[in-house]
């Protein structure tokens, strides 16, 4: 049966460019970086006490693709998008068969105006630029938790954690885990440091 123009106009297109503006605004409400899967709030300029610290257009992210962050985390949008890519493509799939799946990322550190590993006289950390986030544990849907410190080599955590580590080497330009050095025994360090050569540092 041929439909009239009114019936055709009542349809909601799955193509973003043709969706009604009200529907699109609803999807973006409470979101940041123009992405409905990144929930939080826009913060704006964040100043730092050290030269080079700060974020021009900071956002505070509270959840990524439906996965909660244990604390609202300050970062730039480049890092928020990398966190989304890793969460969707690596963290969620890696933990799908563990404890009923991933519910929350425990954040060990986000924006902090400091040097690398808090070493006196050291270079400025990417944490001081809003380009880094540290993840120390994964809370699962059954209420249990996998921690980097306790489960990096455990029977339950070894395989999914190494899969998540490998999966981060792509969305992020720097990935450091428990096998990297003594400063990262209990967390993953992820950052989006911009390097002209496109070099990725993963260890």
Coordinates of N, CA and C in Angstrom, one line a residue:
X1 N 0.8 -1.2 0.0 CA 0.0 0.0 0.0 C 0.9 1.2 0.0
X2 N 0.5 2.2 -0.9 CA 1.3 3.4 -0.9 C 1.1 4.3 0.2
X3 N 2.1 4.8 0.9 CA 2.0 5.6 2.0 C 1.9 7.1 1.6
X4 N 1.2 7.9 2.3 CA 1.1 9.3 2.0 C 2.3 10.0 2.7
X5 N 2.5 11.3 2.4 CA 3.6 12.0 2.9 C 3.6 12.1 4.4
X6 N 2.4 12.1 5.0 CA 2.4 12.2 6.5 C 3.0 11.0 7.1
X7 N 2.7 9.8 6.6 CA 3.3 8.6 7.1 C 4.8 8.6 7.0
X8 N 5.2 9.0 5.8 CA 6.7 9.0 5.6 C 7.4 10.0 6.5
X9 N 6.8 11.2 6.7 CA 7.4 12.2 7.6 C 7.5 11.7 9.0
X10 N 6.6 10.8 9.4 CA 6.5 10.3 10.8 C 7.6 9.4 11.2
X11 N 8.3 8.8 10.2 CA 9.4 7.9 10.4 C 10.6 8.6 11.0
X12 N 11.3 7.9 11.9 CA 12.5 8.4 12.4 C 13.7 7.7 11.7
X13 N 14.5 8.4 11.0 CA 15.6 7.8 10.3 C 16.7 7.3 11.2
X14 N 17.3 6.2 10.9 CA 18.5 5.8 11.7 C 19.7 6.5 11.3
X15 N 19.7 7.3 10.2 CA 20.8 8.1 9.8 C 20.9 9.4 10.6
X16 N 22.0 9.6 11.4 CA 22.1 10.8 12.3 C 21.7 12.1 11.6
X17 N 22.1 12.3 10.3 CA 21.9 13.6 9.7 C 20.4 13.8 9.5
X18 N 19.5 12.8 9.5 CA 18.1 12.9 9.3 C 17.3 12.8 10.5
X19 N 17.9 12.6 11.7 CA 17.1 12.5 12.9 C 16.5 13.8 13.3
X20 N 15.3 13.8 13.9 CA 14.8 15.1 14.4 C 15.7 15.7 15.4
X21 N 15.8 17.0 15.3 CA 16.8 17.7 16.2 C 16.5 17.5 17.7
X22 N 15.2 17.4 18.1 CA 14.9 17.1 19.5 C 15.4 15.8 19.9
X23 N 15.3 14.8 19.1 CA 15.8 13.4 19.4 C 17.3 13.5 19.6
X24 N 18.0 14.1 18.7 CA 19.5 14.2 18.7 C 19.9 15.0 20.0
X25 N 19.2 16.0 20.3 CA 19.6 16.8 21.6 C 19.4 15.9 22.8
X26 N 18.3 15.1 22.8 CA 18.0 14.2 23.9 C 19.2 13.2 24.1
X27 N 19.7 12.6 23.0 CA 20.7 11.6 23.0 C 22.0 12.3 23.6
X28 N 22.2 13.6 23.3 CA 23.5 14.2 23.7 C 23.4 14.8 25.1
X29 N 22.2 14.9 25.7 CA 22.0 15.5 27.0 C 22.9 14.7 28.0
X30 N 23.7 15.5 28.8 CA 24.6 14.9 29.8 C 25.8 14.3 29.2
X31 N 26.0 14.5 27.9 CA 27.2 14.0 27.2 C 28.3 15.0 27.0
X32 N 29.5 14.6 26.7 CA 30.6 15.5 26.4 C 31.2 15.1 25.1
X33 N 32.0 16.0 24.6 CA 32.8 15.8 23.3 C 31.9 15.5 22.1
X34 N 30.6 15.9 22.2 CA 29.7 15.6 21.1 C 29.4 14.2 20.9
X35 N 29.6 13.3 21.9 CA 29.4 11.9 21.8 C 28.4 11.4 22.8
X36 N 27.3 10.8 22.4 CA 26.3 10.4 23.4 C 26.8 9.2 24.3
X37 N 27.9 8.6 23.9 CA 28.4 7.5 24.7 C 29.4 7.9 25.8
X38 N 29.8 9.2 25.8 CA 30.6 9.8 26.8 C 29.8 10.7 27.7
X39 N 29.6 10.2 28.9 CA 28.7 11.0 29.8 C 29.6 11.8 30.8
X40 N 29.1 12.9 31.2 CA 29.8 13.8 32.1 C 29.4 15.2 32.0
X41 N 30.4 16.1 32.2 CA 30.1 17.5 32.1 C 31.3 18.3 31.5
X42 N 31.0 19.4 30.8 CA 32.1 20.2 30.2 C 32.6 21.1 31.4
X43 N 33.9 21.2 31.5 CA 34.5 22.0 32.6 C 35.1 23.3 32.1
X44 N 35.8 23.2 30.9 CA 36.4 24.3 30.3 C 37.9 24.4 30.7
X45 N 38.4 25.6 30.7 CA 39.8 25.8 31.0 C 40.2 25.4 32.4
X46 N 41.3 24.6 32.5 CA 41.8 24.2 33.8 C 43.3 24.6 33.9
X47 N 43.6 25.5 34.8 CA 45.0 26.0 35.0 C 45.8 25.1 35.9
X48 N 47.1 25.1 35.7 CA 48.0 24.3 36.6 C 49.1 25.2 37.2
X49 N 49.7 24.6 38.3 CA 50.7 25.4 39.0 C 52.1 25.3 38.4
X50 N 52.3 24.3 37.5 CA 53.6 24.1 36.9 C 53.4 24.6 35.4
X51 N 54.5 25.1 34.8 CA 54.5 25.5 33.4 C 54.2 24.3 32.5
X52 N 53.2 24.5 31.7 CA 52.9 23.4 30.8 C 51.6 22.6 31.2
X53 N 51.3 22.8 32.5 CA 50.1 22.1 33.0 C 48.8 22.8 32.6
X54 N 47.8 22.0 32.6 CA 46.5 22.6 32.3 C 45.8 21.9 31.1
X55 N 44.5 22.2 31.0 CA 43.7 21.7 29.9 C 42.9 22.8 29.4
X56 N 42.9 23.0 28.1 CA 42.2 24.1 27.5 C 40.6 23.9 27.5
X57 N 40.2 22.8 27.1 CA 38.7 22.5 27.1 C 38.5 21.1 27.8
X58 N 38.6 21.2 29.1 CA 38.5 20.0 29.9 C 37.1 19.5 30.0
X59 N 36.9 18.2 30.1 CA 35.7 17.5 30.4 C 35.9 16.6 31.6
X60 N 34.8 16.4 32.3 CA 34.8 15.5 33.5 C 33.9 14.3 33.1
X61 N 34.6 13.2 32.8 CA 33.9 12.0 32.3 C 33.5 11.1 33.5
X62 N 32.2 10.7 33.5 CA 31.6 9.8 34.5 C 31.3 8.4 34.1
X63 N 31.1 8.2 32.8 CA 30.9 6.9 32.2 C 31.2 6.9 30.7
X64 N 31.5 5.7 30.3 CA 31.9 5.5 28.9 C 31.2 4.3 28.3
X65 N 30.4 4.5 27.3 CA 29.6 3.5 26.7 C 28.9 2.6 27.7
X66 N 28.3 3.2 28.7 CA 27.5 2.5 29.7 C 28.4 1.9 30.8
X67 N 29.7 2.1 30.8 CA 30.5 1.6 31.9 C 30.9 2.8 32.7
X68 N 30.6 2.7 34.0 CA 30.9 3.7 35.0 C 32.3 3.9 35.3
X69 N 32.8 5.1 35.5 CA 34.1 5.4 36.1 C 33.9 5.6 37.6
X70 N 34.8 5.0 38.4 CA 34.7 5.1 39.9 C 34.7 6.5 40.4
X71 N 35.3 7.4 39.6 CA 35.2 8.8 40.0 C 35.2 9.7 38.7
X72 N 34.5 10.8 38.7 CA 34.5 11.7 37.6 C 36.0 12.1 37.3
X73 N 36.4 11.9 36.0 CA 37.8 12.1 35.6 C 38.0 13.2 34.6
X74 N 38.9 14.1 35.0 CA 39.2 15.3 34.1 C 40.2 14.8 33.0
X75 N 39.8 15.2 31.8 CA 40.7 14.9 30.6 C 40.3 15.8 29.5
X76 N 41.1 15.7 28.4 CA 40.6 16.4 27.1 C 39.8 15.4 26.3
X77 N 39.2 15.9 25.2 CA 38.3 15.0 24.4 C 39.1 14.0 23.7
X78 N 40.3 14.2 23.3 CA 41.1 13.2 22.6 C 41.3 12.0 23.4
X79 N 41.5 12.2 24.7 CA 41.7 11.1 25.7 C 40.4 10.4 26.0
X80 N 39.4 11.2 26.1 CA 38.0 10.6 26.3 C 37.6 9.7 25.2
X81 N 37.9 10.1 23.9 CA 37.6 9.2 22.8 C 38.4 8.0 22.7
X82 N 39.7 8.1 23.1 CA 40.6 6.9 23.2 C 40.1 6.0 24.2
X83 N 39.6 6.5 25.4 CA 39.1 5.6 26.4 C 37.8 4.9 26.0
X84 N 37.0 5.6 25.2 CA 35.8 5.0 24.7 C 36.2 3.8 23.7
X85 N 37.1 4.1 22.8 CA 37.5 3.1 21.8 C 38.1 1.8 22.6
X86 N 38.9 2.0 23.6 CA 39.5 0.9 24.3 C 38.4 0.2 25.1
X87 N 37.5 0.9 25.7 CA 36.4 0.3 26.5 C 35.5 -0.6 25.6
X88 N 35.1 -0.1 24.5 CA 34.2 -0.8 23.6 C 34.9 -2.0 22.9
X89 N 36.1 -1.8 22.4 CA 36.8 -2.8 21.6 C 37.7 -3.8 22.4
X90 N 38.0 -3.4 23.6 CA 38.9 -4.3 24.4 C 38.4 -4.7 25.8
X91 N 38.1 -3.7 26.6 CA 37.8 -4.0 28.0 C 36.5 -4.8 28.1
X92 N 35.4 -4.3 27.4 CA 34.1 -5.0 27.5 C 34.2 -6.4 26.9
X93 N 34.8 -6.6 25.7 CA 34.9 -8.0 25.2 C 35.8 -8.9 26.0
X94 N 36.9 -8.4 26.5 CA 37.8 -9.2 27.3 C 37.2 -9.7 28.6
X95 N 36.2 -9.0 29.1 CA 35.6 -9.4 30.4 C 34.2 -9.9 30.3
X96 N 33.8 -10.2 29.0 CA 32.4 -10.6 28.8 C 32.1 -11.9 29.6
X97 N 33.0 -12.8 29.7 CA 32.8 -14.1 30.3 C 33.3 -14.2 31.7
X98 N 33.7 -13.0 32.3 CA 34.2 -13.0 33.7 C 33.3 -12.2 34.6
X99 N 32.8 -12.9 35.6 CA 31.9 -12.2 36.6 C 30.7 -11.5 36.0
X100 N 30.2 -12.0 34.9 CA 29.0 -11.4 34.3 C 29.3 -10.2 33.5
X101 N 30.5 -9.9 33.3 CA 30.9 -8.7 32.5 C 31.3 -7.5 33.3
X102 N 31.8 -6.5 32.6 CA 32.3 -5.3 33.2 C 31.2 -4.3 33.5
X103 N 31.3 -3.8 34.8 CA 30.4 -2.7 35.2 C 31.0 -1.4 35.5
X104 N 32.3 -1.4 36.0 CA 32.9 -0.1 36.4 C 34.4 -0.2 36.2
X105 N 35.0 0.9 35.8 CA 36.5 1.0 35.8 C 36.9 1.8 37.0
X106 N 37.8 1.2 37.8 CA 38.3 2.0 38.9 C 39.5 2.9 38.5
X107 N 39.3 4.1 38.6 CA 40.3 5.1 38.2 C 41.3 5.4 39.4
X108 N 42.5 5.2 39.1 CA 43.6 5.5 40.1 C 44.1 6.9 40.0
X109 N 44.1 7.5 38.8 CA 44.5 8.9 38.6 C 44.0 9.4 37.3
X110 N 43.7 10.7 37.3 CA 43.4 11.4 36.0 C 44.2 12.6 35.9
X111 N 43.5 13.8 35.8 CA 44.3 15.0 35.7 C 45.0 15.3 37.0
X112 N 46.3 15.6 36.9 CA 47.1 16.0 38.1 C 48.4 16.7 37.6
X113 N 48.5 17.9 38.1 CA 49.7 18.8 37.6 C 50.9 18.3 38.4
X114 N 51.7 17.4 37.7 CA 52.9 16.8 38.4 C 53.9 16.3 37.3
X115 N 55.0 15.9 37.8 CA 56.0 15.3 36.9 C 55.8 13.8 36.8
X116 N 56.5 13.2 35.8 CA 56.3 11.8 35.6 C 56.7 11.0 36.8
X117 N 55.8 10.1 37.3 CA 56.0 9.3 38.5 C 56.3 10.1 39.7
X118 N 55.9 11.4 39.7 CA 56.2 12.3 40.8 C 57.6 12.5 41.2
X119 N 58.5 12.3 40.2 CA 59.9 12.4 40.5 C 60.4 13.9 40.4
X120 N 61.1 14.3 41.5 CA 61.5 15.7 41.5 C 62.4 16.1 40.3
X121 N 62.1 17.2 39.7 CA 62.9 17.6 38.6 C 62.7 16.9 37.3
X122 N 61.7 16.0 37.3 CA 61.4 15.2 36.1 C 60.6 16.0 35.1
X123 N 60.3 15.4 33.9 CA 59.5 16.0 32.9 C 58.0 16.0 33.3
X124 N 57.3 16.9 32.7 CA 55.9 17.0 33.1 C 55.1 15.8 32.6
X125 N 54.3 15.2 33.5 CA 53.5 14.1 33.1 C 52.4 14.4 32.2
X126 N 52.0 13.5 31.4 CA 50.8 13.7 30.5 C 49.5 13.8 31.4
X127 N 49.6 13.4 32.6 CA 48.5 13.7 33.6 C 48.3 15.2 33.8
X128 N 49.4 15.9 33.7 CA 49.3 17.4 33.8 C 48.8 18.1 32.6
X129 N 48.5 17.4 31.5 CA 48.0 18.0 30.3 C 46.6 17.5 30.0
X130 N 46.0 16.7 30.9 CA 44.7 16.1 30.7 C 44.7 15.0 29.6
X131 N 45.8 14.4 29.4 CA 46.0 13.4 28.3 C 46.2 12.0 28.8
X132 N 46.0 11.8 30.1 CA 46.3 10.5 30.7 C 45.2 10.1 31.7
X133 N 45.1 8.7 31.8 CA 44.2 8.2 32.9 C 44.8 6.8 33.3
X134 N 44.8 6.6 34.6 CA 45.3 5.3 35.2 C 44.1 4.5 35.7
X135 N 44.1 3.2 35.3 CA 43.1 2.3 35.7 C 43.7 1.2 36.6
X136 N 43.1 1.0 37.8 CA 43.7 0.0 38.7 C 42.9 -1.2 38.9
X137 N 41.6 -1.2 38.5 CA 40.8 -2.4 38.8 C 39.5 -2.3 37.9
X138 N 38.9 -3.5 37.9 CA 37.6 -3.7 37.1 C 36.6 -4.3 37.9
X139 N 35.5 -3.5 38.2 CA 34.4 -4.1 39.0 C 33.4 -4.8 38.0
X140 N 33.0 -6.0 38.4 CA 32.2 -6.8 37.5 C 30.7 -6.8 38.0
X141 N 29.9 -7.3 37.1 CA 28.4 -7.3 37.4 C 28.0 -8.2 38.5
X142 N 28.9 -9.2 38.9 CA 28.5 -10.1 40.0 C 29.0 -9.5 41.3
X143 N 29.6 -8.3 41.3 CA 30.0 -7.6 42.5 C 31.5 -7.9 42.9
X144 N 32.1 -8.8 42.2 CA 33.5 -9.0 42.4 C 34.4 -8.0 41.6
X145 N 35.7 -8.0 41.9 CA 36.6 -7.1 41.3 C 37.9 -7.8 40.9
X146 N 38.4 -7.4 39.7 CA 39.8 -7.8 39.3 C 40.7 -6.6 39.5
X147 N 41.8 -6.7 40.2 CA 42.7 -5.6 40.4 C 44.0 -5.9 39.7
X148 N 44.7 -4.9 39.2 CA 46.0 -5.1 38.6 C 47.0 -5.7 39.5
X149 N 47.0 -5.2 40.8 CA 47.9 -5.7 41.8 C 47.7 -7.1 42.1
X150 N 46.5 -7.6 42.3 CA 46.2 -8.9 42.7 C 46.0 -9.9 41.6
X151 N 45.6 -9.5 40.4 CA 45.1 -10.4 39.4 C 45.9 -10.4 38.1
X152 N 46.9 -9.6 38.0 CA 47.7 -9.5 36.8 C 48.2 -10.9 36.4
X153 N 48.6 -11.7 37.4 CA 49.1 -13.1 37.2 C 48.1 -14.2 37.7
X154 N 46.9 -13.8 38.1 CA 46.0 -14.8 38.7 C 45.4 -15.6 37.6
X155 N 44.9 -16.8 37.9 CA 44.3 -17.7 36.9 C 43.1 -17.0 36.3
X156 N 42.3 -16.2 37.1 CA 41.1 -15.6 36.6 C 41.4 -14.3 35.8
X157 N 42.4 -13.6 36.2 CA 42.7 -12.3 35.5 C 43.7 -12.2 34.5
X158 N 44.6 -13.2 34.5 CA 45.8 -13.1 33.6 C 45.4 -12.9 32.1
X159 N 44.6 -13.8 31.5 CA 44.2 -13.7 30.1 C 43.5 -12.4 29.8
X160 N 42.4 -12.0 30.5 CA 41.6 -10.8 30.1 C 42.5 -9.5 30.3
X161 N 43.3 -9.5 31.3 CA 44.1 -8.3 31.6 C 45.1 -8.1 30.5
X162 N 45.7 -9.2 30.1 CA 46.7 -9.0 29.0 C 46.1 -8.7 27.7
X163 N 44.8 -9.2 27.5 CA 44.1 -8.8 26.3 C 43.8 -7.3 26.3
X164 N 43.4 -6.8 27.5 CA 43.1 -5.4 27.6 C 44.3 -4.5 27.4
X165 N 45.5 -5.0 27.9 CA 46.7 -4.3 27.7 C 47.1 -4.2 26.2
X166 N 47.0 -5.3 25.5 CA 47.3 -5.3 24.1 C 46.3 -4.4 23.3
X167 N 45.1 -4.5 23.7 CA 44.1 -3.7 23.0 C 44.2 -2.2 23.2
X168 N 44.9 -1.8 24.3 CA 45.1 -0.3 24.5 C 46.2 0.3 23.6
X169 N 47.1 -0.6 23.1 CA 48.2 -0.1 22.2 C 47.6 0.1 20.8
X170 N 47.1 1.3 20.6 CA 46.4 1.7 19.4 C 45.6 2.9 19.7
X171 N 44.5 2.8 20.5 CA 43.8 4.0 20.9 C 44.7 5.0 21.7
X172 N 45.6 4.4 22.5 CA 46.5 5.2 23.3 C 47.9 5.2 22.7
X173 N 48.7 6.3 22.8 CA 50.0 6.3 22.3 C 51.0 5.8 23.3
X174 N 50.7 5.8 24.6 CA 51.5 5.2 25.7 C 50.7 4.3 26.5
X175 N 51.2 3.1 26.7 CA 50.5 2.1 27.6 C 51.6 1.4 28.5
X176 N 51.4 1.5 29.8 CA 52.4 0.9 30.7 C 51.6 0.1 31.7
X177 N 52.0 -1.1 31.9 CA 51.4 -2.0 32.9 C 52.3 -2.5 33.9
X178 N 51.9 -3.6 34.7 CA 52.7 -4.1 35.8 C 54.1 -4.7 35.3
X179 N 54.2 -5.1 34.1 CA 55.5 -5.6 33.6 C 56.4 -4.4 33.1
X180 N 55.9 -3.2 33.1 CA 56.6 -2.1 32.6 C 57.7 -1.6 33.5
X181 N 57.4 -1.2 34.7 CA 58.4 -0.8 35.7 C 57.7 -0.8 37.1
X182 N 58.5 -0.4 38.1 CA 58.1 -0.5 39.5 C 57.0 0.5 39.8
X183 N 56.8 1.5 39.0 CA 55.8 2.5 39.3 C 54.4 2.1 38.9
X184 N 54.3 1.0 38.1 CA 53.0 0.6 37.5 C 52.6 -0.8 37.9
X185 N 53.0 -1.3 39.0 CA 52.7 -2.6 39.5 C 51.2 -2.8 39.8
X186 N 50.5 -1.7 40.1 CA 49.1 -1.8 40.5 C 48.1 -1.1 39.5
X187 N 48.6 -0.6 38.4 CA 47.6 0.0 37.4 C 48.1 0.0 36.0
X188 N 47.2 0.3 35.1 CA 47.5 0.6 33.7 C 47.7 2.1 33.6
X189 N 48.7 2.6 33.0 CA 48.8 4.0 32.6 C 48.5 4.1 31.1
X190 N 47.5 4.9 30.8 CA 47.2 5.2 29.4 C 47.3 6.7 29.1
X191 N 47.9 7.0 28.0 CA 47.9 8.5 27.6 C 47.9 8.6 26.1
X192 N 47.5 9.8 25.7 CA 47.4 10.2 24.3 C 48.5 11.2 23.9
X193 N 49.7 11.1 24.4 CA 50.8 12.0 24.1 C 50.9 12.1 22.6
X194 N 51.0 13.3 22.1 CA 51.1 13.5 20.6 C 52.6 13.5 20.2
X195 N 52.9 12.5 19.4 CA 54.3 12.4 18.9 C 54.3 12.5 17.4
X196 N 55.2 13.3 16.8 CA 55.2 13.5 15.4 C 55.3 12.3 14.6
X197 N 56.1 11.3 15.1 CA 56.3 10.1 14.3 C 55.2 9.1 14.4
X198 N 54.2 9.3 15.3 CA 53.1 8.4 15.5 C 53.6 7.2 16.3
X199 N 54.7 7.2 16.9 CA 55.3 6.1 17.7 C 54.4 5.8 18.9
X200 N 54.2 4.4 19.1 CA 53.4 3.9 20.2 C 54.4 3.3 21.2
X201 N 54.2 3.6 22.5 CA 55.1 3.0 23.5 C 54.2 2.1 24.4
X202 N 54.4 0.8 24.3 CA 53.6 -0.1 25.1 C 54.6 -1.1 25.7
X203 N 54.5 -1.1 27.1 CA 55.4 -2.1 27.8 C 54.8 -2.4 29.2

